[in-house]
mmCIF file of C-alpha atoms in Angstrom:
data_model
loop_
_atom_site.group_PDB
_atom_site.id
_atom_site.type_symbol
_atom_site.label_atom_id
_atom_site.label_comp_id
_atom_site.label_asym_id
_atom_site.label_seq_id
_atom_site.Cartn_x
_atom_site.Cartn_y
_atom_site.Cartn_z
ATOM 1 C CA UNK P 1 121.744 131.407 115.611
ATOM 2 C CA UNK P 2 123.452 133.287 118.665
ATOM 3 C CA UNK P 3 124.556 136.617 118.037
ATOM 4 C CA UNK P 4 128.165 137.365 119.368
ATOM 5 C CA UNK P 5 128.830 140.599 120.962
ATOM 6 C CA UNK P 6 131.331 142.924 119.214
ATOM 7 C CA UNK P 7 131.140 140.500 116.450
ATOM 8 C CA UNK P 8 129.858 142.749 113.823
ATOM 9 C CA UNK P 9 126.513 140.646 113.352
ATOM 10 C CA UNK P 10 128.646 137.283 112.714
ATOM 11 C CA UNK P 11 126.582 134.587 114.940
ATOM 12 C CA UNK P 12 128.524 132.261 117.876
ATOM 13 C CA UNK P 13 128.218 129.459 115.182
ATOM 14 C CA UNK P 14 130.485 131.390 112.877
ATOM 15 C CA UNK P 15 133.277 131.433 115.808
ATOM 16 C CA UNK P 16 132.884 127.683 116.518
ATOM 17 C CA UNK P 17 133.186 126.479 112.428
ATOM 18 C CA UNK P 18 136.496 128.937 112.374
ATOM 19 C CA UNK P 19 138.346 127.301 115.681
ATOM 20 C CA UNK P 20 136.921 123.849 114.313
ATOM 21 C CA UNK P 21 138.879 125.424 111.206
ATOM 22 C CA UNK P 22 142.461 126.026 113.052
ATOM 23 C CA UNK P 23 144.526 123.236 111.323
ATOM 24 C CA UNK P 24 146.536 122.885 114.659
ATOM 25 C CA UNK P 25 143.207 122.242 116.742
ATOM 26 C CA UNK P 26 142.439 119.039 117.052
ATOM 27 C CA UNK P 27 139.221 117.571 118.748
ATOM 28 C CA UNK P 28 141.088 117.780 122.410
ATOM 29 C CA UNK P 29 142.229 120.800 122.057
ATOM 30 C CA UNK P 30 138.807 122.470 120.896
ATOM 31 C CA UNK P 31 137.255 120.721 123.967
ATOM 32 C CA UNK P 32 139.564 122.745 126.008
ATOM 33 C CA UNK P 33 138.797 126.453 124.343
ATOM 34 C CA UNK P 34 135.278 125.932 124.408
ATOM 35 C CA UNK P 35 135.318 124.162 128.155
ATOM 36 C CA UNK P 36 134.385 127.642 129.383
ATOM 37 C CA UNK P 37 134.138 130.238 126.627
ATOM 38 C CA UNK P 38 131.908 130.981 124.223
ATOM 39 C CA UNK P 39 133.357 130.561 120.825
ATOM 40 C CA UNK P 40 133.255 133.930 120.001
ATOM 41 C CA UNK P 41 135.577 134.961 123.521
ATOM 42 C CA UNK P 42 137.684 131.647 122.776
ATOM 43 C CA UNK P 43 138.552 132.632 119.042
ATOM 44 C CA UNK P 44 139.526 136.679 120.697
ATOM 45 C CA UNK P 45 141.584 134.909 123.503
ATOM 46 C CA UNK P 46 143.430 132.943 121.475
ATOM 47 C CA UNK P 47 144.097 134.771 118.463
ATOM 48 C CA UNK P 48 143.991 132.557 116.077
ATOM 49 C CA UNK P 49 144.642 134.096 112.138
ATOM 50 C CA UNK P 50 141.553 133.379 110.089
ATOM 51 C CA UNK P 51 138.897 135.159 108.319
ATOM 52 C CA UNK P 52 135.889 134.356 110.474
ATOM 53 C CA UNK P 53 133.076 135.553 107.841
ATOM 54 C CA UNK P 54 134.687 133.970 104.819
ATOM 55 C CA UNK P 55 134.524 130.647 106.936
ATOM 56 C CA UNK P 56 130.801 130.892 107.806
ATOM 57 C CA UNK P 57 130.184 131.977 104.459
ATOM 58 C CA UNK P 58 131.587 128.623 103.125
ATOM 59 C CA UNK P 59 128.998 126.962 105.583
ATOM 60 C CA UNK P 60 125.833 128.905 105.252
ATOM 61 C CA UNK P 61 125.998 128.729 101.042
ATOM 62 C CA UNK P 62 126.451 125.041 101.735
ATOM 63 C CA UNK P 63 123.442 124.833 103.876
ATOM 64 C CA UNK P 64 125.745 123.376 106.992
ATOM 65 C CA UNK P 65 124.204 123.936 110.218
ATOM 66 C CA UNK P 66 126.783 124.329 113.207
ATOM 67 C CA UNK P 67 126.143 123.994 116.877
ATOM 68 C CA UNK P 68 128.901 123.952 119.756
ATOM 69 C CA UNK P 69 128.483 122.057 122.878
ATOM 70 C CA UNK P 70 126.608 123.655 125.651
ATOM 71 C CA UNK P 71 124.835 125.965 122.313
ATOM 72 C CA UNK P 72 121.825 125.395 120.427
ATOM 73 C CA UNK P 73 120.802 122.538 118.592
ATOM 74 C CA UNK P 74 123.522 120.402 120.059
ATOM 75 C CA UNK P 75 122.354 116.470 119.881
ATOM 76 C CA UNK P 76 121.225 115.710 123.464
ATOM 77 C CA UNK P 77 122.283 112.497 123.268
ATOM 78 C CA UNK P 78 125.884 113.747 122.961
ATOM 79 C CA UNK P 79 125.959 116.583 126.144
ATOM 80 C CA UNK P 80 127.041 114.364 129.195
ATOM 81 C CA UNK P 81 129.872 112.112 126.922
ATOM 82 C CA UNK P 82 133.410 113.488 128.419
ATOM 83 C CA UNK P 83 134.799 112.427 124.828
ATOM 84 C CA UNK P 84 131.854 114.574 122.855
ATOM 85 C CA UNK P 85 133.119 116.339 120.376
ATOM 86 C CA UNK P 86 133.221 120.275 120.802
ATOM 87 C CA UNK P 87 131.427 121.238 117.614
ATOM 88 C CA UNK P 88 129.277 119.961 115.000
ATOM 89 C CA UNK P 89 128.459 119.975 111.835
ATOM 90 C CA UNK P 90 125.278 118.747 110.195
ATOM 91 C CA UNK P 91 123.363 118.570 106.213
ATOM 92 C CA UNK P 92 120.253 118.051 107.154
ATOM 93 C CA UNK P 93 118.189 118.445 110.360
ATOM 94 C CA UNK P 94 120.595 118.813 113.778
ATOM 95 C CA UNK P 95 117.739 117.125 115.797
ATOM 96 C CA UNK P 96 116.709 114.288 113.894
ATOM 97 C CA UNK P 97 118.904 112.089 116.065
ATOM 98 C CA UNK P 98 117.368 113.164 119.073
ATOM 99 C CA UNK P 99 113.715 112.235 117.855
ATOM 100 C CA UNK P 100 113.589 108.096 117.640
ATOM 101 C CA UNK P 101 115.775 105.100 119.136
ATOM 102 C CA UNK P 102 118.737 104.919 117.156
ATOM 103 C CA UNK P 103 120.621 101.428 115.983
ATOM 104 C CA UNK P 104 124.202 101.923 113.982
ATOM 105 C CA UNK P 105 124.541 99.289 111.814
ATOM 106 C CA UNK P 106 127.974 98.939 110.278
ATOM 107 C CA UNK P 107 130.413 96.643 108.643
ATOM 108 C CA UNK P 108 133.240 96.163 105.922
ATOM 109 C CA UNK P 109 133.437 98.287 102.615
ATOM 110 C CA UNK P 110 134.233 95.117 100.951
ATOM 111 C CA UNK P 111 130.889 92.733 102.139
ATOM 112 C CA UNK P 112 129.626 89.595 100.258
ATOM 113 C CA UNK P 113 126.375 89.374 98.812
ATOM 114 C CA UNK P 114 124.987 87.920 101.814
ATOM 115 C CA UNK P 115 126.282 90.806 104.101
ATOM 116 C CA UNK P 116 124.726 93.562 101.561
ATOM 117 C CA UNK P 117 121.371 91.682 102.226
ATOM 118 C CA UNK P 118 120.959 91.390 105.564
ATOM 119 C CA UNK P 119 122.446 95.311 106.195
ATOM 120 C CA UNK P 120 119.964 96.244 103.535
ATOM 121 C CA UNK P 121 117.333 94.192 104.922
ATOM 122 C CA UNK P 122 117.567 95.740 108.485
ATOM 123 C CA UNK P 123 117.577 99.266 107.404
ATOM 124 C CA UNK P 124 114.826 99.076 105.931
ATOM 125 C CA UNK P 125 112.789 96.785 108.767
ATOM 126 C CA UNK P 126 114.247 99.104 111.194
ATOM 127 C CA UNK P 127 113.368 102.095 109.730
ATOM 128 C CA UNK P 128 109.471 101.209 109.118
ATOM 129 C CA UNK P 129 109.306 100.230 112.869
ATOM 130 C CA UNK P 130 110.661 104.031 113.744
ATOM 131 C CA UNK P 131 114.268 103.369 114.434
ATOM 132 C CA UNK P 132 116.480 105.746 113.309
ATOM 133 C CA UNK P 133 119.529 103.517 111.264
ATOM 134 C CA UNK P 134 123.032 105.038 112.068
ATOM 135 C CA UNK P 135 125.669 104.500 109.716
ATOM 136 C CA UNK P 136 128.827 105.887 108.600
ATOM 137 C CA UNK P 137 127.739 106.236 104.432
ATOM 138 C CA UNK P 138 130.804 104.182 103.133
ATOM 139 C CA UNK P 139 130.925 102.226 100.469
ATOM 140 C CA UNK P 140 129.521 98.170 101.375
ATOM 141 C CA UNK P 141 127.603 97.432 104.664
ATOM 142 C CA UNK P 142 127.296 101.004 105.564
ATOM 143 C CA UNK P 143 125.762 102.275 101.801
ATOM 144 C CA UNK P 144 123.443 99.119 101.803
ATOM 145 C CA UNK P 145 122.315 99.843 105.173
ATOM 146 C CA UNK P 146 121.140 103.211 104.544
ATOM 147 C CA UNK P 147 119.976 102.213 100.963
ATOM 148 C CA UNK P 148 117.132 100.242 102.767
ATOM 149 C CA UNK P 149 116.566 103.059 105.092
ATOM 150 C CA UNK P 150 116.199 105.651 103.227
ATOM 151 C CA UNK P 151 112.657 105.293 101.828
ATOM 152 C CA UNK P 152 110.360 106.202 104.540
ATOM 153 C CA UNK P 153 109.909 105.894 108.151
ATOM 154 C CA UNK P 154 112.479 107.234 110.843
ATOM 155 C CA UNK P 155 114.734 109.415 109.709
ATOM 156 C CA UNK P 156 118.068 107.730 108.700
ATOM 157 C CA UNK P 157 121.569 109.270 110.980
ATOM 158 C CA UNK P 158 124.748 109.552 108.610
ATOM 159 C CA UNK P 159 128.565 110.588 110.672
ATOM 160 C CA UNK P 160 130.962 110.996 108.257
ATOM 161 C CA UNK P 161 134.901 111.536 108.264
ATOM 162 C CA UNK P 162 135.304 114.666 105.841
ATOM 163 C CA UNK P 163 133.986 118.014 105.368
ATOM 164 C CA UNK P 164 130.310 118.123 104.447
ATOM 165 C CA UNK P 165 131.174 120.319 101.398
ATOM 166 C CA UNK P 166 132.689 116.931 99.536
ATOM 167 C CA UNK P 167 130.559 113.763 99.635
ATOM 168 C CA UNK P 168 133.075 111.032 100.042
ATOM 169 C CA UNK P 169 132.807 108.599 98.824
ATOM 170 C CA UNK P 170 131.971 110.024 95.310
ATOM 171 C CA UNK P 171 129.866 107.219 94.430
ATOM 172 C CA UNK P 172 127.584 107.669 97.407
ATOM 173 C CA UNK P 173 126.944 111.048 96.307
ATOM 174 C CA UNK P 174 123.228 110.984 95.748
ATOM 175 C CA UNK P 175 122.397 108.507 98.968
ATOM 176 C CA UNK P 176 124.178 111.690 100.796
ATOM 177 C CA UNK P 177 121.625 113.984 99.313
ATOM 178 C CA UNK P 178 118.911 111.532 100.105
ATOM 179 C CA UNK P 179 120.306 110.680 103.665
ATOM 180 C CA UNK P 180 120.377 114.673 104.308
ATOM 181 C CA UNK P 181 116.750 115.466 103.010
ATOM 182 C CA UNK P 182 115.126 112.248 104.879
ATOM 183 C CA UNK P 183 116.879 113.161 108.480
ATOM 184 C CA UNK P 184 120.696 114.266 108.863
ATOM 185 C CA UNK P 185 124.182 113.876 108.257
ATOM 186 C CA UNK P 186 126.998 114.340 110.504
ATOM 187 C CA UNK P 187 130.715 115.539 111.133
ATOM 188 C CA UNK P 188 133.060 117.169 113.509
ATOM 189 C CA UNK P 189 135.066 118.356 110.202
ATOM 190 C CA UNK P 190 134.366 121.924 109.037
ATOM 191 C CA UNK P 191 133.972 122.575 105.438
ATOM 192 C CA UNK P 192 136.522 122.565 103.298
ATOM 193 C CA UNK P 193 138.875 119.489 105.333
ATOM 194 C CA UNK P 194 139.882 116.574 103.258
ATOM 195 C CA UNK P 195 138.789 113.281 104.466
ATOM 196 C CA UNK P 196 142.071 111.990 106.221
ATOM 197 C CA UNK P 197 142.668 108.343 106.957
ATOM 198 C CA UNK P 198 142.958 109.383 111.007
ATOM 199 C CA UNK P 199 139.416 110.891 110.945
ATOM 200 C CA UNK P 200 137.752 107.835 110.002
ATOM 201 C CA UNK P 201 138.563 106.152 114.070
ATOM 202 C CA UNK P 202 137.477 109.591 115.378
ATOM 203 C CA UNK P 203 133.848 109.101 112.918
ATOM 204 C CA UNK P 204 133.292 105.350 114.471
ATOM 205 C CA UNK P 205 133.907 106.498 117.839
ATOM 206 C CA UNK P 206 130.709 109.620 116.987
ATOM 207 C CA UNK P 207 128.676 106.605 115.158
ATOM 208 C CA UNK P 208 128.735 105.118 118.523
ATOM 209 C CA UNK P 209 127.456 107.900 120.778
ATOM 210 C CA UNK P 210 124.774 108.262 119.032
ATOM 211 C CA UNK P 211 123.473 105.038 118.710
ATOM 212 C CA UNK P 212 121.494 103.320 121.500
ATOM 213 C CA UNK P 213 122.601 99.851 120.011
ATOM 214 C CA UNK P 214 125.484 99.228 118.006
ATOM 215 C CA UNK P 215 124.957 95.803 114.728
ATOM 216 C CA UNK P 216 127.879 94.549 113.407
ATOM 217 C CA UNK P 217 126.568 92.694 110.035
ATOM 218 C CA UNK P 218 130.065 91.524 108.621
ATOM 219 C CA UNK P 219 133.855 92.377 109.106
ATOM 220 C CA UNK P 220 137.543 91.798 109.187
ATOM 221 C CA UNK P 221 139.287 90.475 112.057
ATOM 222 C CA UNK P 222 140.797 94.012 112.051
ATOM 223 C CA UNK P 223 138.118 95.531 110.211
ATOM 224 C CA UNK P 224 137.743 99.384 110.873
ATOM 225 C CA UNK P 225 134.364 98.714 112.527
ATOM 226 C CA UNK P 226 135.573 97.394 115.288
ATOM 227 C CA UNK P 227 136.545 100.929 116.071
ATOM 228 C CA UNK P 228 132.893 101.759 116.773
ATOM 229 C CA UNK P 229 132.396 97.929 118.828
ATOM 230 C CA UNK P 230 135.518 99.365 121.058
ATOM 231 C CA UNK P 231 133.550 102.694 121.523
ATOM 232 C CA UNK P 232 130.427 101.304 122.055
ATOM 233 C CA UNK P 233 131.693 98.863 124.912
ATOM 234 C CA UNK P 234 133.279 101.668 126.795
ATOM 235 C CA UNK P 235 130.334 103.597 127.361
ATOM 236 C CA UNK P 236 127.658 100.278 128.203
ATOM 237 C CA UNK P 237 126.196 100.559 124.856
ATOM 238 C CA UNK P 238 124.867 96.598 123.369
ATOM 239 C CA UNK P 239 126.639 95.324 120.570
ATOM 240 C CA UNK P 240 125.395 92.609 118.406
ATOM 241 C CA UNK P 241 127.052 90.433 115.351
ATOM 242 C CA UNK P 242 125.340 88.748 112.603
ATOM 243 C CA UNK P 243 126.491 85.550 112.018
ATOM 244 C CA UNK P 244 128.674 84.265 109.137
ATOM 245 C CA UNK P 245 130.222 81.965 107.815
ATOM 246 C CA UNK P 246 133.635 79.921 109.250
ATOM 247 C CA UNK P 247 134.823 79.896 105.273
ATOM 248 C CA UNK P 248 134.355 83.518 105.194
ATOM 249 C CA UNK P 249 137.161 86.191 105.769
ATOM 250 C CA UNK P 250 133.960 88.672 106.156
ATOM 251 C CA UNK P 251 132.633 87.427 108.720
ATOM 252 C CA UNK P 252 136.007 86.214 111.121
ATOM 253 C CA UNK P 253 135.116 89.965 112.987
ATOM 254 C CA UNK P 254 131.635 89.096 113.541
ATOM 255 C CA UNK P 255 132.026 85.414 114.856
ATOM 256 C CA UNK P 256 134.764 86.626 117.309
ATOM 257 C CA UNK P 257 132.799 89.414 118.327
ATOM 258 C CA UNK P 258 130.068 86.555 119.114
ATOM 259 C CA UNK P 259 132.934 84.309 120.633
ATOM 260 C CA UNK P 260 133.540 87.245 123.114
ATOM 261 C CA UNK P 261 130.379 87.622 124.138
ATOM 262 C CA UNK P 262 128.461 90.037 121.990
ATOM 263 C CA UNK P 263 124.336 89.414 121.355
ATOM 264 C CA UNK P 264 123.757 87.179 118.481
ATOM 265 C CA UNK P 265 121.476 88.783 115.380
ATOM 266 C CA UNK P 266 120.226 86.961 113.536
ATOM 267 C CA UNK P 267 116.909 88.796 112.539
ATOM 268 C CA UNK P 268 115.576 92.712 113.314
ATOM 269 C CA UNK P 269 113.550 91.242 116.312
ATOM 270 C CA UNK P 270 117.022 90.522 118.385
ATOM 271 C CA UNK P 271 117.872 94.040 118.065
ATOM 272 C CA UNK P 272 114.519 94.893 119.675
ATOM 273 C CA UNK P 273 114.686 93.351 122.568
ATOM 274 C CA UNK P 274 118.130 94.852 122.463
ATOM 275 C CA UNK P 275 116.402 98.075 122.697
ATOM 276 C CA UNK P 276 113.700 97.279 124.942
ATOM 277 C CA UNK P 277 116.408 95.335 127.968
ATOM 278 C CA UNK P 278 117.865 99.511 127.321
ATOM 279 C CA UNK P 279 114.679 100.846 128.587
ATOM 280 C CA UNK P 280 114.399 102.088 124.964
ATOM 281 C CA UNK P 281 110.822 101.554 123.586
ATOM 282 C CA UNK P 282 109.523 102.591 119.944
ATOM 283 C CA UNK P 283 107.494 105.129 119.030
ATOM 284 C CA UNK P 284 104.103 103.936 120.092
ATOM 285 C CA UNK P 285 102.661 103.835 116.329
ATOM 286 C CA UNK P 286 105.721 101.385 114.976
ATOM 287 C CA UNK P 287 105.378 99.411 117.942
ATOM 288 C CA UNK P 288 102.067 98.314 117.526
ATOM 289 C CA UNK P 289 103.011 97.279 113.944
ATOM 290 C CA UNK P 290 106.310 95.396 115.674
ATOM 291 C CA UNK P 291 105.042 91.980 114.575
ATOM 292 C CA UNK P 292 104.247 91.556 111.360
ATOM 293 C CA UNK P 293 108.042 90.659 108.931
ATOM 294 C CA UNK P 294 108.605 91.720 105.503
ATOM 295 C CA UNK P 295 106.314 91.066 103.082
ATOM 296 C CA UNK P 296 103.538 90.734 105.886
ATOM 297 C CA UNK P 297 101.683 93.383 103.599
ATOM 298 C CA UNK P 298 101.954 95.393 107.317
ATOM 299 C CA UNK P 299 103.225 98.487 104.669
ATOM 300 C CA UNK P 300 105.988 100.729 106.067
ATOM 301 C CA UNK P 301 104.175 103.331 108.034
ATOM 302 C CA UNK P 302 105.321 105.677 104.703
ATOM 303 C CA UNK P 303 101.898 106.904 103.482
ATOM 304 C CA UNK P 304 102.099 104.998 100.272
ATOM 305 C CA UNK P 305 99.014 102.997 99.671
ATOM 306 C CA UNK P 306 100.750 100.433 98.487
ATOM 307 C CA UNK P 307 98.276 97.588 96.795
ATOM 308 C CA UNK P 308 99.282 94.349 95.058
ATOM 309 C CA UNK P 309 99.407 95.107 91.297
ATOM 310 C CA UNK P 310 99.175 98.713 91.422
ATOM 311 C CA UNK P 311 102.432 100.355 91.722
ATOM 312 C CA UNK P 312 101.380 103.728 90.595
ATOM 313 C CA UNK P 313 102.122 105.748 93.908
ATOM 314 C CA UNK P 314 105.895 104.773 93.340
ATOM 315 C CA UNK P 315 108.464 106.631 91.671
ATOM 316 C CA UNK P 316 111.943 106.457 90.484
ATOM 317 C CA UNK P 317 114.146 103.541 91.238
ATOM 318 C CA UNK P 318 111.838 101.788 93.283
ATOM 319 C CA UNK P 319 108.789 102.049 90.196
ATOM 320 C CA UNK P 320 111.517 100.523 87.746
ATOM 321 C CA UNK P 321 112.264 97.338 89.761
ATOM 322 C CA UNK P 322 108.500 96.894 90.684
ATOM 323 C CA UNK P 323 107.201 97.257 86.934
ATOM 324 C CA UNK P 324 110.635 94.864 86.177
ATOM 325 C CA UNK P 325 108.865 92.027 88.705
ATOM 326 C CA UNK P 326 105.767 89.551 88.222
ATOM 327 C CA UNK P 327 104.884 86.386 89.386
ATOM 328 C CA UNK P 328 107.464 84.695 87.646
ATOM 329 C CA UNK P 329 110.639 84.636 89.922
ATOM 330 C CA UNK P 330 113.738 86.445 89.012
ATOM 331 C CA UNK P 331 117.652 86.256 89.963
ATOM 332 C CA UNK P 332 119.478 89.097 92.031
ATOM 333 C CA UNK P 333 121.786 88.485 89.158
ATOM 334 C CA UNK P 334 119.326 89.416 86.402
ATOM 335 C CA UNK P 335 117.740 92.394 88.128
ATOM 336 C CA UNK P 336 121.066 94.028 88.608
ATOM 337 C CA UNK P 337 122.237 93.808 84.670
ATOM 338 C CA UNK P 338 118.727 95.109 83.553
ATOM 339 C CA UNK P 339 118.501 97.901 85.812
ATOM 340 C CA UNK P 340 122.625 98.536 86.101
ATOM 341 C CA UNK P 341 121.930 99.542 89.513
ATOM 342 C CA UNK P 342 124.980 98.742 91.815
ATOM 343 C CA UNK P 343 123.706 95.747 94.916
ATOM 344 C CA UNK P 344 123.375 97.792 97.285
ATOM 345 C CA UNK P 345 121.384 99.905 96.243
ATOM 346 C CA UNK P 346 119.099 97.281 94.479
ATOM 347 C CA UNK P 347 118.991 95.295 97.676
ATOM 348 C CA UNK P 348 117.603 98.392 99.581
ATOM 349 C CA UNK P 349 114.725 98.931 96.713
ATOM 350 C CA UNK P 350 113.770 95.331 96.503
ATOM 351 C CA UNK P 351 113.458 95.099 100.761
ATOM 352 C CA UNK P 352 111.482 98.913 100.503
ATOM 353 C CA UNK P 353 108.817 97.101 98.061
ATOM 354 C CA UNK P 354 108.957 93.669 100.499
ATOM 355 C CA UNK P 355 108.171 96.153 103.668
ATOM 356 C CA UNK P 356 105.342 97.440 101.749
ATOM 357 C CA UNK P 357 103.951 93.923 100.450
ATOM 358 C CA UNK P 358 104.207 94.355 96.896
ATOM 359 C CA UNK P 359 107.456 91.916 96.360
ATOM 360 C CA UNK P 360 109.115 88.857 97.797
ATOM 361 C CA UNK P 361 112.393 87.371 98.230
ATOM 362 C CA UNK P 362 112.113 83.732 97.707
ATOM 363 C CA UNK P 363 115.762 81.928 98.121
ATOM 364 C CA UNK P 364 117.513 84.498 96.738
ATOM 365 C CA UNK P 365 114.567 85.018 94.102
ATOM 366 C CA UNK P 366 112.524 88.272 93.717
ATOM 367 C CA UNK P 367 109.021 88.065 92.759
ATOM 368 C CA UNK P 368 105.987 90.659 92.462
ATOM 369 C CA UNK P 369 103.113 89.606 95.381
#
């Protein structure tokens, strides 16, 4: 933390969170006070009413980091954007995003079974190869996403809309904690903001500047991810669709995002070589384990010994769906009554124990290896 002269020992972080706080600043206008102040001079010059320690209070007994543009611990990946937002707020580690290649992978709060899948399926193949999964932690493509990611392997990259004092939404609660211990969780709201309908365009256009490749897995024609694809476009950043199907209102975004030209995904290897045509390679440890696909046995780079049969070094959810799977194949359906897990959140387990060898999918099909 930067001290802040005359500032009776509040830090410059404490100034940034209160003008981030000013319910008449808006992200332009805090662009513009901090273009050549500190915050601590911008927050004197303009006077502002506000109690200054009361706010930082709220963030450090929340464990919120802050960082301003231009101060320390802002995401290098963000400094040379002219639309970057002025200040930041992060759960979790402020440079996780800045340590692997990043991929957002995002899509409609209302998927099909398919889309849950393949999101879930992705995160987690992505994250055992040391890519860092982006997403935005809503409900549907987004939850399942980071459900598969957040196991082991790169640390997973959450933006979010509201304040980082209120998980929203409520059901994705504990995948916030989890997303927050594993790498980090973002927003340019300060604590204590409600999450607004106008914040969410503002989130997908942060989801992609931080991302070197954006992955569309299913939406609307109009679907709200196509805020992030419009982002993403502007600044040269790839943007890939997974492929659906004609009958299927889920996937009209995706195959007119293909129509118009976007890179076709159609398995974790396309988004590779989306990576590497970036100049972007993998950390030189996942690289070398690039080839092998889930269930290869190839493990997750996670430090579980994982061995056929075993299952003692798991824990939790993930040790109640392996001990719930033998060699006798069982339904999606059945796995989700016994275990009343919601599917996204079962999808991500069941592709964590296929990365690590232990389970397979077979036609829709789960059985122990």
């Amino acid at each position: 933390m930067t001290a802040a002269d005359g500032s009776g020992g509040l830090p410059e972080e404490a100034y940034a969170a209160a003008l981030a706080s000013v319910p008449q600043v808006g992200p332009a206008t805090l662009r513009l006070l901090l273009a050549t102040d500190s915050p601590s001079a911008a927050w004197s010059r303009s006077a502002f009413p506000g109690d200054v320690a009361r706010i930082w209070q709220r963030h450090e007994e929340k464990g919120i980091e802050v960082c301003w543009h231009g101060g320390p611990g802002y995401p290098a990946r963000l400094e040379n954007d002219p639309d970057a937002p002025a200040v930041l707020f992060c759960l979790g580690d402020p440079a996780a995003v800045s340590t692997h290649p990043t991929v957002a992978l995002v899509g409609t709060r209302s998927p099909t079974r398919y889309g849950i899948g393949v999101a879930a399926q992705f995160g987690a193949d992505l994250a055992a190869l040391g890519v860092s999964v982006v997403s935005g932690l809503a409900l549907g493509i987004d939850g399942a996403a980071h459900e598969g990611a957040t196991a082991s392997g790169a640390p997973p990259i959450a933006v979010v809309a509201g304040g980082l004092d209120d998980p929203y939404p409520r059901r994705n609660a504990r995948l916030w904690a989890r997303v927050a211990e594993q790498g980090a969780v973002y927003s340019e709201s300060p604590a204590g903001v409600r999450t607004e309908k106008w914040r969410f365009p503002v989130r997908n256009r942060l989801l992609a500047m931080l991302s070197d490749v954006v992955v569309v897995v299913e939406s609307r024609h109009r679907g709200g991810a196509l805020y992030t694809v419009e982002a993403a476009a502007a600044r040269g950043i790839p943007v890939g669709a997974v492929p659906g199907s004609i009958r299927s209102p889920t996937s009209e975004g995706t195959n007119g995002l293909l129509a118009d030209g976007c890179f076709p995904v159609c398995g974790v290897d396309d988004i590779l070589t989306a990576l590497a045509l970036r100049g972007v390679l993998l950390p030189g440890a996942a690289a070398g384990a690039a080839g092998p696909g889930p269930g290869s046995g190839s493990g997750r780079g996670s430090g579980r010994d994982a061995a056929p049969g075993g299952g003692a070094e798991y824990a939790g959810p993930d040790r109640a769906l392996l001990d719930l799977l033998s060699s006798d194949p069982v339904s999606l359906d059945h796995l989700a009554r016994v275990t009343g897990m919601e599917l996204p959140a079962l999808c991500g387990g069941l592709e964590r124990l296929a990365r690590d060898g232990v389970a397979r999918d077979i036609g829709g099909w789960w059985e122990r290896t």
